[in-house]
Tab-separated table of C-alpha atoms in Angstrom:
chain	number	residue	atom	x	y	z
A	620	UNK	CA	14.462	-24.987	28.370
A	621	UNK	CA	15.419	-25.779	24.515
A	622	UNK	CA	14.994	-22.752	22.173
A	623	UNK	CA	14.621	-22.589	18.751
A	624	UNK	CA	16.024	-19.364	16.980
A	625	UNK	CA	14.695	-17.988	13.960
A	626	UNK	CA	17.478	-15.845	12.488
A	627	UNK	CA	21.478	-16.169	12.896
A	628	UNK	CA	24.421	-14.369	10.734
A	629	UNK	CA	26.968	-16.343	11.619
A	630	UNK	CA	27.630	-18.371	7.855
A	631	UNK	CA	29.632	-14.841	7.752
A	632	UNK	CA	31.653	-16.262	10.217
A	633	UNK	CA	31.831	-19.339	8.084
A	634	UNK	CA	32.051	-17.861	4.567
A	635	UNK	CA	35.232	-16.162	6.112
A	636	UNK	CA	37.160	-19.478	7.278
A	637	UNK	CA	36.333	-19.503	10.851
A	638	UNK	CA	34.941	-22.582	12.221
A	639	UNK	CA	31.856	-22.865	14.732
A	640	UNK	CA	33.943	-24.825	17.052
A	641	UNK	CA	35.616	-22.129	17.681
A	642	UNK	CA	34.567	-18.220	17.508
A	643	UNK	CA	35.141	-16.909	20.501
A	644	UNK	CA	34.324	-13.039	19.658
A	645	UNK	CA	30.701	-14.413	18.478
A	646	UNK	CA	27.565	-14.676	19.771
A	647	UNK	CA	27.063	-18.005	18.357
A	648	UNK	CA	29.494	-20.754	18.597
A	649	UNK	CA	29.040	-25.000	19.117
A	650	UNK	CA	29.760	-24.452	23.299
A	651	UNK	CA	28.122	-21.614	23.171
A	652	UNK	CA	25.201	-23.256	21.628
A	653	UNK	CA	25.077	-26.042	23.479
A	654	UNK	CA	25.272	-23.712	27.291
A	655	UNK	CA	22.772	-22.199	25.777
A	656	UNK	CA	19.941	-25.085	25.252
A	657	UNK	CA	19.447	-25.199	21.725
A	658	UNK	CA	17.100	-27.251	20.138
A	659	UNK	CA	17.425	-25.758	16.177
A	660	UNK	CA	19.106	-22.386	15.084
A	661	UNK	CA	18.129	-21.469	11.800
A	662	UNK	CA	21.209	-20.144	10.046
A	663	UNK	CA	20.918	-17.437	7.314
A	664	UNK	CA	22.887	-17.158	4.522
A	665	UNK	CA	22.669	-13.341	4.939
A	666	UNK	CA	23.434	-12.236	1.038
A	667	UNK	CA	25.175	-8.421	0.354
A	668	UNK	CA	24.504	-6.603	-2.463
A	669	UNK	CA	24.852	-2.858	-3.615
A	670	UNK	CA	28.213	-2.791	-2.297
A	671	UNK	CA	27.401	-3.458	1.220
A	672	UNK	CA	29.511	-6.041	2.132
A	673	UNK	CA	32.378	-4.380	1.632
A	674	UNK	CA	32.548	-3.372	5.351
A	675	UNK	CA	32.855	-6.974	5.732
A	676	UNK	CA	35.564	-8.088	2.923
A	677	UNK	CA	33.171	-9.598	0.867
A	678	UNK	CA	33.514	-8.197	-2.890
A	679	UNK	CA	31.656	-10.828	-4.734
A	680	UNK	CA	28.599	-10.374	-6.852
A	681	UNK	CA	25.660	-12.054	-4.497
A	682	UNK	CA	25.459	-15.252	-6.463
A	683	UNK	CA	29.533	-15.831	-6.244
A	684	UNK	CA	28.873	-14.821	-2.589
A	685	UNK	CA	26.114	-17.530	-1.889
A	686	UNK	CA	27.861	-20.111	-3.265
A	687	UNK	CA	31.000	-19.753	-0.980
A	688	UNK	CA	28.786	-19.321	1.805
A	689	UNK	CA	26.593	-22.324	1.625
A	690	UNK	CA	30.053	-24.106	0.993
A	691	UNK	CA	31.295	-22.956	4.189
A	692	UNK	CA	27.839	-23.597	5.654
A	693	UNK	CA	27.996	-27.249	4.304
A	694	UNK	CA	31.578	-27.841	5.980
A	695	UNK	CA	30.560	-26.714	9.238
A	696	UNK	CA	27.768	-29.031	9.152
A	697	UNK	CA	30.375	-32.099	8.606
A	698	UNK	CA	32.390	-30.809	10.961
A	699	UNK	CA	30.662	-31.095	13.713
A	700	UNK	CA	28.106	-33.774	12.280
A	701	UNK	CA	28.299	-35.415	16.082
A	702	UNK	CA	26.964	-32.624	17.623
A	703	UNK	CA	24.700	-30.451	15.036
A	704	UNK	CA	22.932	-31.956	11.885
A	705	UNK	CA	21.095	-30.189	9.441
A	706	UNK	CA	17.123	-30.421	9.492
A	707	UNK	CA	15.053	-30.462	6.265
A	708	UNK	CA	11.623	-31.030	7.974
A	709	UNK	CA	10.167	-30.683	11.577
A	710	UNK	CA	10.363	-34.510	12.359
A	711	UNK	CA	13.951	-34.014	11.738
A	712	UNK	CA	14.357	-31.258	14.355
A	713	UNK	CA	12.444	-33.747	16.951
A	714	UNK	CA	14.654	-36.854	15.674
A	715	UNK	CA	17.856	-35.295	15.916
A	716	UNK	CA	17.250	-33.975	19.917
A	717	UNK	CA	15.822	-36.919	20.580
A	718	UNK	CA	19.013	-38.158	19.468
A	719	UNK	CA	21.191	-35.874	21.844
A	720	UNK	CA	22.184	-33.408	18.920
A	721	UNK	CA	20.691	-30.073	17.406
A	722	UNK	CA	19.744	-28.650	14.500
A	723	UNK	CA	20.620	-26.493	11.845
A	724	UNK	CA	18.211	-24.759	9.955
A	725	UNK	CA	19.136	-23.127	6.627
A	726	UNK	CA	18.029	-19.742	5.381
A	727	UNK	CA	18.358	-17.035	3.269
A	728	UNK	CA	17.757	-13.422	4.165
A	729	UNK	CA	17.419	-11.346	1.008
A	730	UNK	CA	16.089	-13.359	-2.041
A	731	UNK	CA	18.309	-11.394	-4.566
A	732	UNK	CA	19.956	-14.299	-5.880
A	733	UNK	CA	16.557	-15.575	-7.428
A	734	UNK	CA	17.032	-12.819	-9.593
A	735	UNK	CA	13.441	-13.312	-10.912
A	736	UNK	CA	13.769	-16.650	-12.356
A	737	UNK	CA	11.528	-19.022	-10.727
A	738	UNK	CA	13.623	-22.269	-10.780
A	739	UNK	CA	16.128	-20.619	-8.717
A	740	UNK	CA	13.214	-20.952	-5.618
A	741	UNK	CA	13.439	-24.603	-6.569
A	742	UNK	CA	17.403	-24.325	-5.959
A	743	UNK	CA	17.382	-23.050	-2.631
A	744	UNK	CA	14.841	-26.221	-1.713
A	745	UNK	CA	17.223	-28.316	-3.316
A	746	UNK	CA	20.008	-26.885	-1.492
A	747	UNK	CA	17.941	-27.509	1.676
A	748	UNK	CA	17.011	-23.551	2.255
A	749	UNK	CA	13.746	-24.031	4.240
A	750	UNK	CA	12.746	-20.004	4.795
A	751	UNK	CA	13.613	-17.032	3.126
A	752	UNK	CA	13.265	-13.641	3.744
A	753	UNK	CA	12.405	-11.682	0.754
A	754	UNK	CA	14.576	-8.563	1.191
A	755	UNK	CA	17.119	-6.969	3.224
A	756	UNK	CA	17.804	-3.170	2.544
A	757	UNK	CA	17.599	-3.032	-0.987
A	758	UNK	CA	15.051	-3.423	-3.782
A	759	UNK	CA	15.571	-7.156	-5.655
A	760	UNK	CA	13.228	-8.994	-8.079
A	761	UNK	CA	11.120	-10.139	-5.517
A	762	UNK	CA	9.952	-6.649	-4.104
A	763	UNK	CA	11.173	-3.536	-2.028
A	764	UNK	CA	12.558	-3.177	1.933
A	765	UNK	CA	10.621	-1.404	4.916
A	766	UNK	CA	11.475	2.372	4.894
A	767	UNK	CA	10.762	5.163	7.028
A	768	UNK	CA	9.563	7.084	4.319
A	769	UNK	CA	5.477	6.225	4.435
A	770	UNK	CA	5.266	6.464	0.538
A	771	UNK	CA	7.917	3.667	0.336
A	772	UNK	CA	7.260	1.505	3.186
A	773	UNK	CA	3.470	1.196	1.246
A	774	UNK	CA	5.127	-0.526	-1.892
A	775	UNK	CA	4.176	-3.696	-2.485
A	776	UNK	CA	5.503	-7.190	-3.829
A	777	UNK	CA	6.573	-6.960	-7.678
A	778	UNK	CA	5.269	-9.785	-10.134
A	779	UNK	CA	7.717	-11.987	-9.862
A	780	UNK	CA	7.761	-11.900	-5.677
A	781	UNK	CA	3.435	-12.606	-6.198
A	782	UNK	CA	5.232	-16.055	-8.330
A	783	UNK	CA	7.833	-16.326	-5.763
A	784	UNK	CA	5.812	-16.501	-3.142
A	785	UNK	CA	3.606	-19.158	-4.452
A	786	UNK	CA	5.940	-21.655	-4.846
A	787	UNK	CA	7.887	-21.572	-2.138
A	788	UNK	CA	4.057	-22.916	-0.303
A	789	UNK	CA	4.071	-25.487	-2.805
A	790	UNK	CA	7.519	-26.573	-2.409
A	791	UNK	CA	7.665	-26.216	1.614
A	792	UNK	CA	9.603	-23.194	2.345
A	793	UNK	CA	8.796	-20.359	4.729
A	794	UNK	CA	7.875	-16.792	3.412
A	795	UNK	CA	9.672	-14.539	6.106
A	796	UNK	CA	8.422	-10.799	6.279
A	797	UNK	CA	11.230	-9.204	8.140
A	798	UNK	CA	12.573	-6.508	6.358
A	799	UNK	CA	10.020	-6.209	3.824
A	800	UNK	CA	8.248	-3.136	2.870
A	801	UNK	CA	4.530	-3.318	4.859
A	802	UNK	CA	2.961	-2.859	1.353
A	803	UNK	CA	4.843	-6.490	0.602
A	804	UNK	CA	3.837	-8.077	3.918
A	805	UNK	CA	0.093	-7.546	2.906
A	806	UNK	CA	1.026	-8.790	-0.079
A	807	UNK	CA	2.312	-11.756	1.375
A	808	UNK	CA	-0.686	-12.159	3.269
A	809	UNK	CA	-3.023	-12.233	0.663
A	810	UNK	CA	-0.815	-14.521	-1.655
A	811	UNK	CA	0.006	-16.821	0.707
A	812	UNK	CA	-1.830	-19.779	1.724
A	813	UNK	CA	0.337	-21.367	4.324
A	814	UNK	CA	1.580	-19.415	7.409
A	815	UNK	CA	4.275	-17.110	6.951
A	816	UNK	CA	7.084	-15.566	9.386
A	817	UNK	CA	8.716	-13.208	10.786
A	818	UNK	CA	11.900	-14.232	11.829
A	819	UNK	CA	13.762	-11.248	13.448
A	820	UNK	CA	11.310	-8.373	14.196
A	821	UNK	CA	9.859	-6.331	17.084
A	822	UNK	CA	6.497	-4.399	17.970
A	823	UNK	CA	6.037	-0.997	16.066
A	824	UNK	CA	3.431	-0.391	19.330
A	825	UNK	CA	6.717	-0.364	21.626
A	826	UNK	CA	9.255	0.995	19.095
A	827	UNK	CA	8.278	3.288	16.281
A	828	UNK	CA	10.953	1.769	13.658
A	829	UNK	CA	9.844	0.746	10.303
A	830	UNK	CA	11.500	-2.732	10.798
A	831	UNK	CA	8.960	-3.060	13.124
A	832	UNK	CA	5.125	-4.935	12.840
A	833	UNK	CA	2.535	-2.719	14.068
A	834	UNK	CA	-0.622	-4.021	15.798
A	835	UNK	CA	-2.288	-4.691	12.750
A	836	UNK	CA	0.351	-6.800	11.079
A	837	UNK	CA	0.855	-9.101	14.159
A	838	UNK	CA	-3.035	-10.065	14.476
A	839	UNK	CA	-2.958	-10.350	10.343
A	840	UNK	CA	-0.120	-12.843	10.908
A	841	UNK	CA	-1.523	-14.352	13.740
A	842	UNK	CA	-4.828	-14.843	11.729
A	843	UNK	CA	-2.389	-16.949	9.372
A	844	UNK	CA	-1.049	-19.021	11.890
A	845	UNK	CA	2.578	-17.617	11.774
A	846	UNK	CA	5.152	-16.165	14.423
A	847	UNK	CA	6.963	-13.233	15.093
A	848	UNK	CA	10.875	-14.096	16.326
A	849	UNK	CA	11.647	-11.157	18.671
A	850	UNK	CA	14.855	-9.517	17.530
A	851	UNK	CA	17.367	-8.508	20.278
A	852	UNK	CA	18.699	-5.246	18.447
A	853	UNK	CA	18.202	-2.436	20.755
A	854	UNK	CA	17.282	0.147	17.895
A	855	UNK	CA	14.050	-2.276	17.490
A	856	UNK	CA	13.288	-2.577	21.296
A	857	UNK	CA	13.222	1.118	22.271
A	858	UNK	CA	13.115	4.812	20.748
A	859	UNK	CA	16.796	6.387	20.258
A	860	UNK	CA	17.541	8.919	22.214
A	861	UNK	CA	21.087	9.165	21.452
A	862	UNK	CA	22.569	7.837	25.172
A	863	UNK	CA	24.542	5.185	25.917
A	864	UNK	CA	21.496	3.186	27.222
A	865	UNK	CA	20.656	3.191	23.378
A	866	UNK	CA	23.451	0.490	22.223
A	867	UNK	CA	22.343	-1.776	25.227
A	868	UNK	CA	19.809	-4.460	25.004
A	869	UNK	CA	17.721	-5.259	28.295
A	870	UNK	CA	16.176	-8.558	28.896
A	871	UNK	CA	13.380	-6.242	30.880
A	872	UNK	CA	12.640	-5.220	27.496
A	873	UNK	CA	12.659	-8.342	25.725
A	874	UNK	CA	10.109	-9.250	27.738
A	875	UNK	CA	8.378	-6.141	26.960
A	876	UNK	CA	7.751	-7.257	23.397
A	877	UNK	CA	6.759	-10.328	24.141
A	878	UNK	CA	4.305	-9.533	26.050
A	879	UNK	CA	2.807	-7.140	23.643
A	880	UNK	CA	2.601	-9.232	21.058
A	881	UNK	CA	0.722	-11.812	22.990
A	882	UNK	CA	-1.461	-9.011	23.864
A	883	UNK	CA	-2.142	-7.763	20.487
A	884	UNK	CA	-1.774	-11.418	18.672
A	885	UNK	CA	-2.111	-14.194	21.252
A	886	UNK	CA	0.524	-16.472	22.568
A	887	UNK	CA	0.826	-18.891	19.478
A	888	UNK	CA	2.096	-15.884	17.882
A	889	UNK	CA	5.746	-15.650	19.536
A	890	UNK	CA	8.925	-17.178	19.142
A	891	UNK	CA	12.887	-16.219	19.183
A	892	UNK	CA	14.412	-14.407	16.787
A	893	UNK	CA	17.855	-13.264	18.095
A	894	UNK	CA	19.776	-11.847	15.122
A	895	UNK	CA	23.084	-13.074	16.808
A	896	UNK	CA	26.014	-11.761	15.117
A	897	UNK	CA	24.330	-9.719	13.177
A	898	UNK	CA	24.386	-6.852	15.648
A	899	UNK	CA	27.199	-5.216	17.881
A	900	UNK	CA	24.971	-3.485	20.857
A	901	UNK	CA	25.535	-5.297	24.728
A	902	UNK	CA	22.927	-7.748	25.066
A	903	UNK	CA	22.506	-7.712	28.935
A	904	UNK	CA	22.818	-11.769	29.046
A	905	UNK	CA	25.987	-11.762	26.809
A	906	UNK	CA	25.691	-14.337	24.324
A	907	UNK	CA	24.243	-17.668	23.397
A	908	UNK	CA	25.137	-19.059	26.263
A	909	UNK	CA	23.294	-16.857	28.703
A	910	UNK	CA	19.835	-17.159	26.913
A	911	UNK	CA	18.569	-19.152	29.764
A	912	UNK	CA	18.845	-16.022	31.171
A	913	UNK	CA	16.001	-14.591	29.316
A	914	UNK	CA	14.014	-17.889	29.847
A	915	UNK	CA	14.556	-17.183	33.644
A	916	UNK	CA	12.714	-13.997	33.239
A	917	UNK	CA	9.713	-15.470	30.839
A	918	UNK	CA	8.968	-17.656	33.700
A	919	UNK	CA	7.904	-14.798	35.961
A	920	UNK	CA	6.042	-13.419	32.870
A	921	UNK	CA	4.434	-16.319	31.469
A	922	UNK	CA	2.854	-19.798	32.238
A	923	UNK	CA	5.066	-22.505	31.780
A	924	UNK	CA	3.509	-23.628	29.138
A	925	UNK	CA	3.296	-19.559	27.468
A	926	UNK	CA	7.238	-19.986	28.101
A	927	UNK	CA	7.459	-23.444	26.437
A	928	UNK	CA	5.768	-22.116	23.432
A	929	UNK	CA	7.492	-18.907	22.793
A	930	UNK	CA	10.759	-20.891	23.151
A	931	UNK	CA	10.663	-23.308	20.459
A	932	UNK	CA	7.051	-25.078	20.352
A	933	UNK	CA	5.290	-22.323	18.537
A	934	UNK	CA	7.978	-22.237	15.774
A	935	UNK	CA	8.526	-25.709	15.406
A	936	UNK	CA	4.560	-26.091	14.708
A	937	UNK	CA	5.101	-23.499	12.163
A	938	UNK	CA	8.050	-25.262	10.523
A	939	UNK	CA	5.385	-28.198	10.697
A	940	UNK	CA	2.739	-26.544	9.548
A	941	UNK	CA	4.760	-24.540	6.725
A	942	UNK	CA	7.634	-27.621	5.270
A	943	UNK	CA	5.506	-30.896	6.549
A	944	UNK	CA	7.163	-33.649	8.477
């Protein structure tokens, strides 16, 4: 079965010199990829600020940071140009497996280098960025992150994210939710007018973590024609409790959330959302190359067209729906 995956890190890997033909010690490499059964990963350009990438070498301010990033993103791409190409549109996801080859998605996640200057949204579509998340952890120009705190978690989108926002429908780029405050997400969903995303998150219902969508928030963005990419972090899939079972991830519980959310939202509602190398718990099925795995288990849970659909037709409809053909 072909998946598409909503959110990636590894254009760290890249940004750092290492090469997708390679990577062993990732989640994500081009075998690994290809064992797999992908159809399109969409590849974030995951951008640090306040001083937290310094766990990961990176000491650049975020814009110096992008730019070396996309560069490495760009060389990977010609690379391996026989076996992944980039995608700008949906037709180009279907053109390039019909083709024999994948896709490569670009994204951003955390839409501090805007820096409140609209024609910097245009510059990401120029650069072929096709979703962006508004924030990570931090406060930008755009808005503020989820936070456990209730008081927080309810602030909302600033001026310039309302702006933001609004152009990236008219231009073609996704609005993705994950991370952002719930005040922003309703924010989001009353500026938009296109479907919106969210491209590595979980069910608050299952999990009470403020990175999570609760009830409410998965009909509202069912009710806009969007999709929820499940997230295979454990602290998103189940409560801590402080043992060891609490740095595994379970595909039993994968499952789990999927099957909420169709539940709660309905079955147009889910897609992937891995987060591969962007986490460090055991993910029972290893890798990229054991999600068929995960599709194994779907197929008891699901019909096969539910399965077909969570794997990479909802989310291509929404790419469709959201950038055109």
């Amino acid at each position: 079965m072909q998946i598409i995956d909503l959110h990636c890190d590894t254009i760290m890997h890249f940004y750092a010199g290492e090469h997708l033909s390679e990577m062993e010690n990732c989640h994500i490499n081009l075998k690994k990829l290809q064992q797999g059964e992908c159809m399109a990963q969409c590849f974030a350009i995951f951008v640090p600020s306040n001083g937290s990438g310094a766990k990961h070498g990176i000491t650049e301010e975020p814009a110096e940071y992008f730019d070396k990033a996309y560069a490495g993103y760009l060389r990977e791409m010609e690379l391996n140009k026989e076996t992944i190409l980039p995608a700008y549109t949906a037709a180009d996801v279907e053109k390039n497996y019909a083709a024999g080859k994948m896709s490569s998605i670009l994204t951003v996640e955390d839409g501090v280098t805007l820096d409140g200057k609209i024609e910097n949204v245009d510059d990401y579509y120029r650069r072929g960025v096709r979703m962006v998340s508004l924030t990570w952890n931090f406060e930008n120009s755009l808005g503020y992150p989820q936070s456990p705190d209730p008081a927080l978690h309810a602030r909302g989108l600033k001026p310039f994210g309302i702006k933001a926002v609004r152009r990236m429908n008219e231009l073609g780029i996704a609005v993705d939710v994950s991370h952002l405050s719930e005040g922003g997400f309703w924010d989001v969903e009353k500026t938009t007018t296109k479907p919106f995303i969210a491209s590595h998150s979980c069910c608050r219902g299952l999990c009470n973590h403020s990175r999570n969508l609760t009830d409410e928030q998965l009909r509202a963005l069912a009710n806009k024609g969007g999709v929820c990419g499940i997230n295979y972090l454990s602290r998103f899939l189940h409560d801590f409790t402080g043992a060891d079972s609490d740095n595994r991830t379970s595909i039993e519980e994968v499952v789990a959330h999927l099957k909420h959310m169709k539940n709660v939202a309905g079955i147009d509602t889910l897609a992937m959302g891995s987060d591969y190398d962007g986490m460090h718990n055991v993910l029972e099925w290893g890798d990229y190359s054991g999600t068929q795995k995960i599709v194994q288990a779907l197929e008891k849970a699901f019909t096969a067209e539910e399965v077909e659909k969570i794997c990479w037709k909802n989310a291509l409809r929404v790419f469709r729906d959201i950038i055109g053909e």
